[in-house]
Amino acid sequence: MLVRLQKILADSGITSRRKAEELIRNGRVTINGLVVTRLGTKADPNKDSIKVDNKAIQKHPSKLYIMLNKPRGCVSTLSDPEGRKTIADLFRDIPTRLYPIGRLDYDTEGLMILTNDGTIAHLLQHPRHNISRTYLVKVKGLPERSVLNNLASIQLDGRPVGKLKLRVHKKITQNTWIELTIWEGRNRQIKRMFEAIKYPALKIKRIGFGPLKLDRNLKPGAYRFLTVGEVKMLNYILSQNSIYFT
């Protein structure tokens, strides 16, 4: 069966679909010995010899789906030009390349999903699926509910934050813990939102991503493989092509 080349590369686990397109454009991919540079080119992953930088891709890699409790002080990419600790340092015992889904800021901790399944990674991050993200946010001060209600109308990057769901989790002396669910992942979004209402975020922890909840038994820096049921839940919400409400 003929399949788009960038999908074959992503499914092999060597790169994301977007990066696969760059590899193709840059002439680093061959099919049966011929260099391919045109996006949209199709191949048969079972019959054709497909190589990247003259190395054959793995045609049927085992699919891995991992839940990580990302620690603070760690970047959620596989490499860092500044030489900081990355999540790749937490997976040196896993030989296959993993791709992070739903990245977190350097000083934000909590739930991240990693996989070598390029198709799932692409779909979970596509805006049309509107996957929810739930956080516990510790803010400085004791904001009134009327102030918190203004968060959805805050302008970031020239447009409002939009739909969100929040509740006051608890108040401790001069700080407040807020549970916040959003359906987007803009750059430093949560910090910027609370800066805008003059109650800066002191600590941010993601506790939910779509139907998945952070495993309470996972300490920062620890991970576990998703259960069969959890993987089925992810596939189900993607097949529905609709907004998932936590």
PDB file of C-alpha atoms in Angstrom:
ATOM      1  CA  MET A   1       0.000   0.000   0.000  1.00  0.00           C
ATOM      2  CA  LEU A   2       1.339   3.429  -0.964  1.00  0.00           C
ATOM      3  CA  VAL A   3       1.751   5.899   1.910  1.00  0.00           C
ATOM      4  CA  ARG A   4       3.036   9.472   1.982  1.00  0.00           C
ATOM      5  CA  LEU A   5       6.758   9.483   2.632  1.00  0.00           C
ATOM      6  CA  GLN A   6       6.631  11.917   5.562  1.00  0.00           C
ATOM      7  CA  LYS A   7       4.126   9.647   7.319  1.00  0.00           C
ATOM      8  CA  ILE A   8       6.358   6.618   6.805  1.00  0.00           C
ATOM      9  CA  LEU A   9       9.293   8.499   8.336  1.00  0.00           C
ATOM     10  CA  ALA A  10       7.245   9.713  11.292  1.00  0.00           C
ATOM     11  CA  ASP A  11       5.791   6.246  11.924  1.00  0.00           C
ATOM     12  CA  SER A  12       9.301   4.779  11.923  1.00  0.00           C
ATOM     13  CA  GLY A  13      10.068   6.858  15.018  1.00  0.00           C
ATOM     14  CA  ILE A  14      13.117   8.655  13.641  1.00  0.00           C
ATOM     15  CA  THR A  15      11.529  12.095  13.521  1.00  0.00           C
ATOM     16  CA  SER A  16       8.300  14.083  13.697  1.00  0.00           C
ATOM     17  CA  ARG A  17       6.177  14.592  10.602  1.00  0.00           C
ATOM     18  CA  ARG A  18       7.210  18.250  10.339  1.00  0.00           C
ATOM     19  CA  LYS A  19      10.907  17.373  10.585  1.00  0.00           C
ATOM     20  CA  ALA A  20      10.348  14.585   8.065  1.00  0.00           C
ATOM     21  CA  GLU A  21       9.207  17.179   5.555  1.00  0.00           C
ATOM     22  CA  GLU A  22      12.449  19.116   6.128  1.00  0.00           C
ATOM     23  CA  LEU A  23      14.499  15.965   5.565  1.00  0.00           C
ATOM     24  CA  ILE A  24      12.710  15.376   2.273  1.00  0.00           C
ATOM     25  CA  ARG A  25      13.116  18.985   1.081  1.00  0.00           C
ATOM     26  CA  ASN A  26      16.814  18.878   1.943  1.00  0.00           C
ATOM     27  CA  GLY A  27      17.391  15.783  -0.197  1.00  0.00           C
ATOM     28  CA  ARG A  28      18.347  13.529   2.692  1.00  0.00           C
ATOM     29  CA  VAL A  29      15.794  10.807   1.913  1.00  0.00           C
ATOM     30  CA  THR A  30      16.049   8.143  -0.790  1.00  0.00           C
ATOM     31  CA  ILE A  31      13.583   5.586  -2.114  1.00  0.00           C
ATOM     32  CA  ASN A  32      15.238   2.591  -3.772  1.00  0.00           C
ATOM     33  CA  GLY A  33      18.428   4.599  -4.112  1.00  0.00           C
ATOM     34  CA  LEU A  34      16.843   7.683  -5.690  1.00  0.00           C
ATOM     35  CA  VAL A  35      16.848  11.029  -3.862  1.00  0.00           C
ATOM     36  CA  VAL A  36      13.349  12.383  -3.220  1.00  0.00           C
ATOM     37  CA  THR A  37      12.692  16.082  -2.602  1.00  0.00           C
ATOM     38  CA  ARG A  38       9.002  16.445  -3.479  1.00  0.00           C
ATOM     39  CA  LEU A  39       6.522  16.489  -0.601  1.00  0.00           C
ATOM     40  CA  GLY A  40       3.587  14.220  -1.229  1.00  0.00           C
ATOM     41  CA  THR A  41       5.732  11.472  -2.734  1.00  0.00           C
ATOM     42  CA  LYS A  42       4.376   8.056  -1.814  1.00  0.00           C
ATOM     43  CA  ALA A  43       6.108   4.748  -1.197  1.00  0.00           C
ATOM     44  CA  ASP A  44       5.291   1.230  -0.038  1.00  0.00           C
ATOM     45  CA  PRO A  45       6.870   0.819   3.415  1.00  0.00           C
ATOM     46  CA  ASN A  46       6.760  -2.969   3.047  1.00  0.00           C
ATOM     47  CA  LYS A  47       8.411  -3.173  -0.377  1.00  0.00           C
ATOM     48  CA  ASP A  48      10.511  -0.055  -0.969  1.00  0.00           C
ATOM     49  CA  SER A  49      13.981   0.583   0.439  1.00  0.00           C
ATOM     50  CA  ILE A  50      13.755   3.907   2.284  1.00  0.00           C
ATOM     51  CA  LYS A  51      16.843   5.534   3.773  1.00  0.00           C
ATOM     52  CA  VAL A  52      17.652   8.750   5.624  1.00  0.00           C
ATOM     53  CA  ASP A  53      21.237   9.915   5.373  1.00  0.00           C
ATOM     54  CA  ASN A  54      21.974   6.516   3.773  1.00  0.00           C
ATOM     55  CA  LYS A  55      20.620   4.636   6.809  1.00  0.00           C
ATOM     56  CA  ALA A  56      17.638   2.314   6.377  1.00  0.00           C
ATOM     57  CA  ILE A  57      14.624   3.199   8.516  1.00  0.00           C
ATOM     58  CA  GLN A  58      13.049   0.683  10.855  1.00  0.00           C
ATOM     59  CA  LYS A  59       9.868  -0.392   9.115  1.00  0.00           C
ATOM     60  CA  HIS A  60       7.847  -1.772  12.005  1.00  0.00           C
ATOM     61  CA  PRO A  61       9.176  -0.396  15.292  1.00  0.00           C
ATOM     62  CA  SER A  62       7.406  -1.257  18.524  1.00  0.00           C
ATOM     63  CA  LYS A  63       5.157   1.605  19.556  1.00  0.00           C
ATOM     64  CA  LEU A  64       6.000   3.158  22.910  1.00  0.00           C
ATOM     65  CA  TYR A  65       3.735   5.496  24.870  1.00  0.00           C
ATOM     66  CA  ILE A  66       5.142   6.997  28.044  1.00  0.00           C
ATOM     67  CA  MET A  67       3.860   9.206  30.866  1.00  0.00           C
ATOM     68  CA  LEU A  68       6.551  11.391  32.412  1.00  0.00           C
ATOM     69  CA  ASN A  69       6.405  13.557  35.500  1.00  0.00           C
ATOM     70  CA  LYS A  70       8.709  16.260  34.181  1.00  0.00           C
ATOM     71  CA  PRO A  71      10.779  17.894  36.923  1.00  0.00           C
ATOM     72  CA  ARG A  72      11.453  21.602  37.213  1.00  0.00           C
ATOM     73  CA  GLY A  73      14.815  22.782  35.907  1.00  0.00           C
ATOM     74  CA  CYS A  74      14.619  20.626  32.805  1.00  0.00           C
ATOM     75  CA  VAL A  75      13.787  21.597  29.224  1.00  0.00           C
ATOM     76  CA  SER A  76      11.100  19.548  27.498  1.00  0.00           C
ATOM     77  CA  THR A  77      13.034  19.163  24.251  1.00  0.00           C
ATOM     78  CA  LEU A  78      15.497  16.465  23.221  1.00  0.00           C
ATOM     79  CA  SER A  79      18.451  18.865  23.060  1.00  0.00           C
ATOM     80  CA  ASP A  80      19.290  22.334  24.303  1.00  0.00           C
ATOM     81  CA  PRO A  81      21.732  24.832  22.753  1.00  0.00           C
ATOM     82  CA  GLU A  82      22.411  26.244  26.236  1.00  0.00           C
ATOM     83  CA  GLY A  83      23.509  22.877  27.558  1.00  0.00           C
ATOM     84  CA  ARG A  84      20.749  22.579  30.142  1.00  0.00           C
ATOM     85  CA  LYS A  85      19.331  19.262  31.313  1.00  0.00           C
ATOM     86  CA  THR A  86      16.717  17.899  28.893  1.00  0.00           C
ATOM     87  CA  ILE A  87      14.047  15.222  29.121  1.00  0.00           C
ATOM     88  CA  ALA A  88      16.252  13.077  26.851  1.00  0.00           C
ATOM     89  CA  ASP A  89      18.554  12.681  29.865  1.00  0.00           C
ATOM     90  CA  LEU A  90      15.717  10.873  31.653  1.00  0.00           C
ATOM     91  CA  PHE A  91      15.355   8.183  28.968  1.00  0.00           C
ATOM     92  CA  ARG A  92      18.886   6.969  28.334  1.00  0.00           C
ATOM     93  CA  ASP A  93      17.754   3.381  29.013  1.00  0.00           C
ATOM     94  CA  ILE A  94      15.295   3.474  26.078  1.00  0.00           C
ATOM     95  CA  PRO A  95      17.068   2.863  22.747  1.00  0.00           C
ATOM     96  CA  THR A  96      14.423   4.328  20.428  1.00  0.00           C
ATOM     97  CA  ARG A  97      13.953   8.053  19.798  1.00  0.00           C
ATOM     98  CA  LEU A  98      10.997   9.538  21.671  1.00  0.00           C
ATOM     99  CA  TYR A  99       9.087  12.688  20.812  1.00  0.00           C
ATOM    100  CA  PRO A 100       7.528  14.961  23.443  1.00  0.00           C
ATOM    101  CA  ILE A 101       3.855  15.884  23.201  1.00  0.00           C
ATOM    102  CA  GLY A 102       2.618  19.024  24.932  1.00  0.00           C
ATOM    103  CA  ARG A 103       5.859  20.676  25.947  1.00  0.00           C
ATOM    104  CA  LEU A 104       6.318  22.437  29.288  1.00  0.00           C
ATOM    105  CA  ASP A 105       8.416  25.453  30.250  1.00  0.00           C
ATOM    106  CA  TYR A 106      11.806  24.983  31.905  1.00  0.00           C
ATOM    107  CA  ASP A 107      10.496  25.730  35.404  1.00  0.00           C
ATOM    108  CA  THR A 108       7.114  23.997  34.965  1.00  0.00           C
ATOM    109  CA  GLU A 109       6.662  20.437  36.152  1.00  0.00           C
ATOM    110  CA  GLY A 110       4.158  17.673  35.635  1.00  0.00           C
ATOM    111  CA  LEU A 111       2.554  15.449  33.034  1.00  0.00           C
ATOM    112  CA  MET A 112       4.119  14.971  29.629  1.00  0.00           C
ATOM    113  CA  ILE A 113       3.480  12.263  27.046  1.00  0.00           C
ATOM    114  CA  LEU A 114       6.315  10.872  24.929  1.00  0.00           C
ATOM    115  CA  THR A 115       6.072   8.409  22.073  1.00  0.00           C
ATOM    116  CA  ASN A 116       7.826   7.084  18.991  1.00  0.00           C
ATOM    117  CA  ASP A 117       4.460   6.932  17.228  1.00  0.00           C
ATOM    118  CA  GLY A 118       4.762   9.852  14.823  1.00  0.00           C
ATOM    119  CA  THR A 119       1.104   9.754  13.767  1.00  0.00           C
ATOM    120  CA  ILE A 120      -0.249   9.963  17.312  1.00  0.00           C
ATOM    121  CA  ALA A 121       2.256  12.693  18.203  1.00  0.00           C
ATOM    122  CA  HIS A 122       1.187  14.768  15.195  1.00  0.00           C
ATOM    123  CA  LEU A 123      -2.531  14.374  15.860  1.00  0.00           C
ATOM    124  CA  LEU A 124      -2.387  15.088  19.584  1.00  0.00           C
ATOM    125  CA  GLN A 125      -0.676  18.408  18.903  1.00  0.00           C
ATOM    126  CA  HIS A 126      -2.858  19.433  15.960  1.00  0.00           C
ATOM    127  CA  PRO A 127      -5.065  22.447  16.870  1.00  0.00           C
ATOM    128  CA  ARG A 128      -8.205  20.902  15.398  1.00  0.00           C
ATOM    129  CA  HIS A 129      -8.341  18.299  18.171  1.00  0.00           C
ATOM    130  CA  ASN A 130      -8.390  20.892  20.969  1.00  0.00           C
ATOM    131  CA  ILE A 131      -6.852  18.591  23.559  1.00  0.00           C
ATOM    132  CA  SER A 132      -7.372  19.977  27.048  1.00  0.00           C
ATOM    133  CA  ARG A 133      -4.509  20.658  29.454  1.00  0.00           C
ATOM    134  CA  THR A 134      -5.113  20.930  33.198  1.00  0.00           C
ATOM    135  CA  TYR A 135      -2.742  22.628  35.636  1.00  0.00           C
ATOM    136  CA  LEU A 136      -2.368  23.413  39.295  1.00  0.00           C
ATOM    137  CA  VAL A 137      -1.131  26.990  39.549  1.00  0.00           C
ATOM    138  CA  LYS A 138       0.170  28.595  42.726  1.00  0.00           C
ATOM    139  CA  VAL A 139      -0.262  32.363  42.512  1.00  0.00           C
ATOM    140  CA  LYS A 140       0.981  35.091  44.783  1.00  0.00           C
ATOM    141  CA  GLY A 141      -1.877  36.729  46.657  1.00  0.00           C
ATOM    142  CA  LEU A 142      -5.564  35.995  47.166  1.00  0.00           C
ATOM    143  CA  PRO A 143      -7.402  36.981  43.960  1.00  0.00           C
ATOM    144  CA  GLU A 144     -11.151  37.446  44.090  1.00  0.00           C
ATOM    145  CA  ARG A 145     -13.321  35.333  41.829  1.00  0.00           C
ATOM    146  CA  SER A 146     -14.337  38.440  39.898  1.00  0.00           C
ATOM    147  CA  VAL A 147     -10.671  39.006  38.997  1.00  0.00           C
ATOM    148  CA  LEU A 148     -10.148  35.395  37.953  1.00  0.00           C
ATOM    149  CA  ASN A 149     -13.175  35.622  35.682  1.00  0.00           C
ATOM    150  CA  ASN A 150     -11.252  38.139  33.584  1.00  0.00           C
ATOM    151  CA  LEU A 151      -8.656  35.564  32.528  1.00  0.00           C
ATOM    152  CA  ALA A 152     -10.609  34.315  29.495  1.00  0.00           C
ATOM    153  CA  SER A 153     -10.800  37.795  27.968  1.00  0.00           C
ATOM    154  CA  ILE A 154      -7.103  38.626  28.346  1.00  0.00           C
ATOM    155  CA  GLN A 155      -5.393  39.411  25.048  1.00  0.00           C
ATOM    156  CA  LEU A 156      -2.275  37.374  24.277  1.00  0.00           C
ATOM    157  CA  ASP A 157      -0.541  37.732  20.927  1.00  0.00           C
ATOM    158  CA  GLY A 158      -3.371  39.916  19.681  1.00  0.00           C
ATOM    159  CA  ARG A 159      -6.245  37.569  20.496  1.00  0.00           C
ATOM    160  CA  PRO A 160      -8.153  36.563  23.637  1.00  0.00           C
ATOM    161  CA  VAL A 161      -7.219  33.529  25.693  1.00  0.00           C
ATOM    162  CA  GLY A 162     -10.652  32.085  24.990  1.00  0.00           C
ATOM    163  CA  LYS A 163     -12.282  29.089  26.618  1.00  0.00           C
ATOM    164  CA  LEU A 164     -10.968  27.974  29.977  1.00  0.00           C
ATOM    165  CA  LYS A 165     -12.197  26.349  33.156  1.00  0.00           C
ATOM    166  CA  LEU A 166     -10.930  27.148  36.642  1.00  0.00           C
ATOM    167  CA  ARG A 167     -11.633  26.670  40.305  1.00  0.00           C
ATOM    168  CA  VAL A 168      -9.877  27.782  43.458  1.00  0.00           C
ATOM    169  CA  HIS A 169      -8.184  24.667  44.776  1.00  0.00           C
ATOM    170  CA  LYS A 170      -7.117  26.075  48.128  1.00  0.00           C
ATOM    171  CA  LYS A 171      -5.808  29.209  49.825  1.00  0.00           C
ATOM    172  CA  ILE A 172      -2.728  29.178  52.039  1.00  0.00           C
ATOM    173  CA  THR A 173      -1.754  32.326  53.984  1.00  0.00           C
ATOM    174  CA  GLN A 174      -0.867  34.785  51.206  1.00  0.00           C
ATOM    175  CA  ASN A 175      -0.964  32.390  48.224  1.00  0.00           C
ATOM    176  CA  THR A 176      -3.683  30.633  46.236  1.00  0.00           C
ATOM    177  CA  TRP A 177      -3.701  27.316  44.381  1.00  0.00           C
ATOM    178  CA  ILE A 178      -5.896  27.347  41.282  1.00  0.00           C
ATOM    179  CA  GLU A 179      -6.882  24.431  39.068  1.00  0.00           C
ATOM    180  CA  LEU A 180      -6.953  25.669  35.497  1.00  0.00           C
ATOM    181  CA  THR A 181      -7.913  23.900  32.266  1.00  0.00           C
ATOM    182  CA  ILE A 182      -7.116  25.433  28.893  1.00  0.00           C
ATOM    183  CA  TRP A 183      -7.456  24.177  25.337  1.00  0.00           C
ATOM    184  CA  GLU A 184      -4.397  25.846  23.835  1.00  0.00           C
ATOM    185  CA  GLY A 185      -0.672  25.785  24.464  1.00  0.00           C
ATOM    186  CA  ARG A 186       0.751  29.206  23.627  1.00  0.00           C
ATOM    187  CA  ASN A 187       4.234  30.261  24.668  1.00  0.00           C
ATOM    188  CA  ARG A 188       4.407  30.917  28.444  1.00  0.00           C
ATOM    189  CA  GLN A 189       0.630  31.195  28.337  1.00  0.00           C
ATOM    190  CA  ILE A 190      -0.203  30.576  32.001  1.00  0.00           C
ATOM    191  CA  LYS A 191       2.510  32.862  33.349  1.00  0.00           C
ATOM    192  CA  ARG A 192       1.432  35.648  31.022  1.00  0.00           C
ATOM    193  CA  MET A 193      -2.228  35.223  31.937  1.00  0.00           C
ATOM    194  CA  PHE A 194      -1.636  35.650  35.652  1.00  0.00           C
ATOM    195  CA  GLU A 195       0.874  38.449  35.138  1.00  0.00           C
ATOM    196  CA  ALA A 196      -1.878  40.281  33.276  1.00  0.00           C
ATOM    197  CA  ILE A 197      -4.180  40.249  36.339  1.00  0.00           C
ATOM    198  CA  LYS A 198      -1.296  41.188  38.682  1.00  0.00           C
ATOM    199  CA  TYR A 199      -1.181  37.834  40.487  1.00  0.00           C
ATOM    200  CA  PRO A 200       2.058  36.217  39.280  1.00  0.00           C
ATOM    201  CA  ALA A 201       2.337  32.443  39.070  1.00  0.00           C
ATOM    202  CA  LEU A 202       4.868  31.070  41.548  1.00  0.00           C
ATOM    203  CA  LYS A 203       4.564  27.411  40.591  1.00  0.00           C
ATOM    204  CA  ILE A 204       2.898  25.543  37.717  1.00  0.00           C
ATOM    205  CA  LYS A 205       2.250  21.820  37.540  1.00  0.00           C
ATOM    206  CA  ARG A 206       0.373  20.038  34.744  1.00  0.00           C
ATOM    207  CA  ILE A 207      -1.872  17.315  36.118  1.00  0.00           C
ATOM    208  CA  GLY A 208      -3.962  16.418  33.067  1.00  0.00           C
ATOM    209  CA  PHE A 209      -3.623  16.069  29.305  1.00  0.00           C
ATOM    210  CA  GLY A 210      -6.860  15.150  27.532  1.00  0.00           C
ATOM    211  CA  PRO A 211      -8.222  12.040  29.247  1.00  0.00           C
ATOM    212  CA  LEU A 212      -4.941  11.288  31.028  1.00  0.00           C
ATOM    213  CA  LYS A 213      -4.249  12.246  34.640  1.00  0.00           C
ATOM    214  CA  LEU A 214      -0.822  12.488  36.212  1.00  0.00           C
ATOM    215  CA  ASP A 215      -0.060   9.298  38.122  1.00  0.00           C
ATOM    216  CA  ARG A 216       0.331  10.295  41.777  1.00  0.00           C
ATOM    217  CA  ASN A 217       2.904   7.550  42.268  1.00  0.00           C
ATOM    218  CA  LEU A 218       5.298   9.149  39.766  1.00  0.00           C
ATOM    219  CA  LYS A 219       7.929  11.282  41.445  1.00  0.00           C
ATOM    220  CA  PRO A 220       9.453  14.199  39.472  1.00  0.00           C
ATOM    221  CA  GLY A 221      11.760  12.755  36.833  1.00  0.00           C
ATOM    222  CA  ALA A 222      10.089   9.323  36.891  1.00  0.00           C
ATOM    223  CA  TYR A 223       8.059   7.764  34.105  1.00  0.00           C
ATOM    224  CA  ARG A 224       5.911   4.750  33.281  1.00  0.00           C
ATOM    225  CA  PHE A 225       4.443   3.232  30.132  1.00  0.00           C
ATOM    226  CA  LEU A 226       0.815   4.006  29.368  1.00  0.00           C
ATOM    227  CA  THR A 227      -1.624   1.176  29.926  1.00  0.00           C
ATOM    228  CA  VAL A 228      -3.475  -0.379  27.008  1.00  0.00           C
ATOM    229  CA  GLY A 229      -6.616   1.379  28.234  1.00  0.00           C
ATOM    230  CA  GLU A 230      -4.923   4.782  28.286  1.00  0.00           C
ATOM    231  CA  VAL A 231      -3.633   4.352  24.730  1.00  0.00           C
ATOM    232  CA  LYS A 232      -7.134   3.337  23.628  1.00  0.00           C
ATOM    233  CA  MET A 233      -8.546   6.507  25.223  1.00  0.00           C
ATOM    234  CA  LEU A 234      -6.121   8.670  23.254  1.00  0.00           C
ATOM    235  CA  ASN A 235      -6.997   6.904  20.012  1.00  0.00           C
ATOM    236  CA  TYR A 236     -10.692   7.233  20.765  1.00  0.00           C
ATOM    237  CA  ILE A 237     -10.698  10.997  21.277  1.00  0.00           C
ATOM    238  CA  LEU A 238      -8.635  11.443  18.122  1.00  0.00           C
ATOM    239  CA  SER A 239     -11.064   9.288  16.131  1.00  0.00           C
ATOM    240  CA  GLN A 240     -13.931  11.473  17.323  1.00  0.00           C
ATOM    241  CA  ASN A 241     -12.171  14.574  15.920  1.00  0.00           C
ATOM    242  CA  SER A 242     -13.904  16.663  18.561  1.00  0.00           C
ATOM    243  CA  ILE A 243     -13.154  18.687  21.654  1.00  0.00           C
ATOM    244  CA  TYR A 244     -12.417  16.613  24.743  1.00  0.00           C
ATOM    245  CA  PHE A 245     -13.819  18.063  27.946  1.00  0.00           C
ATOM    246  CA  THR A 246     -12.129  17.031  31.174  1.00  0.00           C
TER     247      THR A 246
END
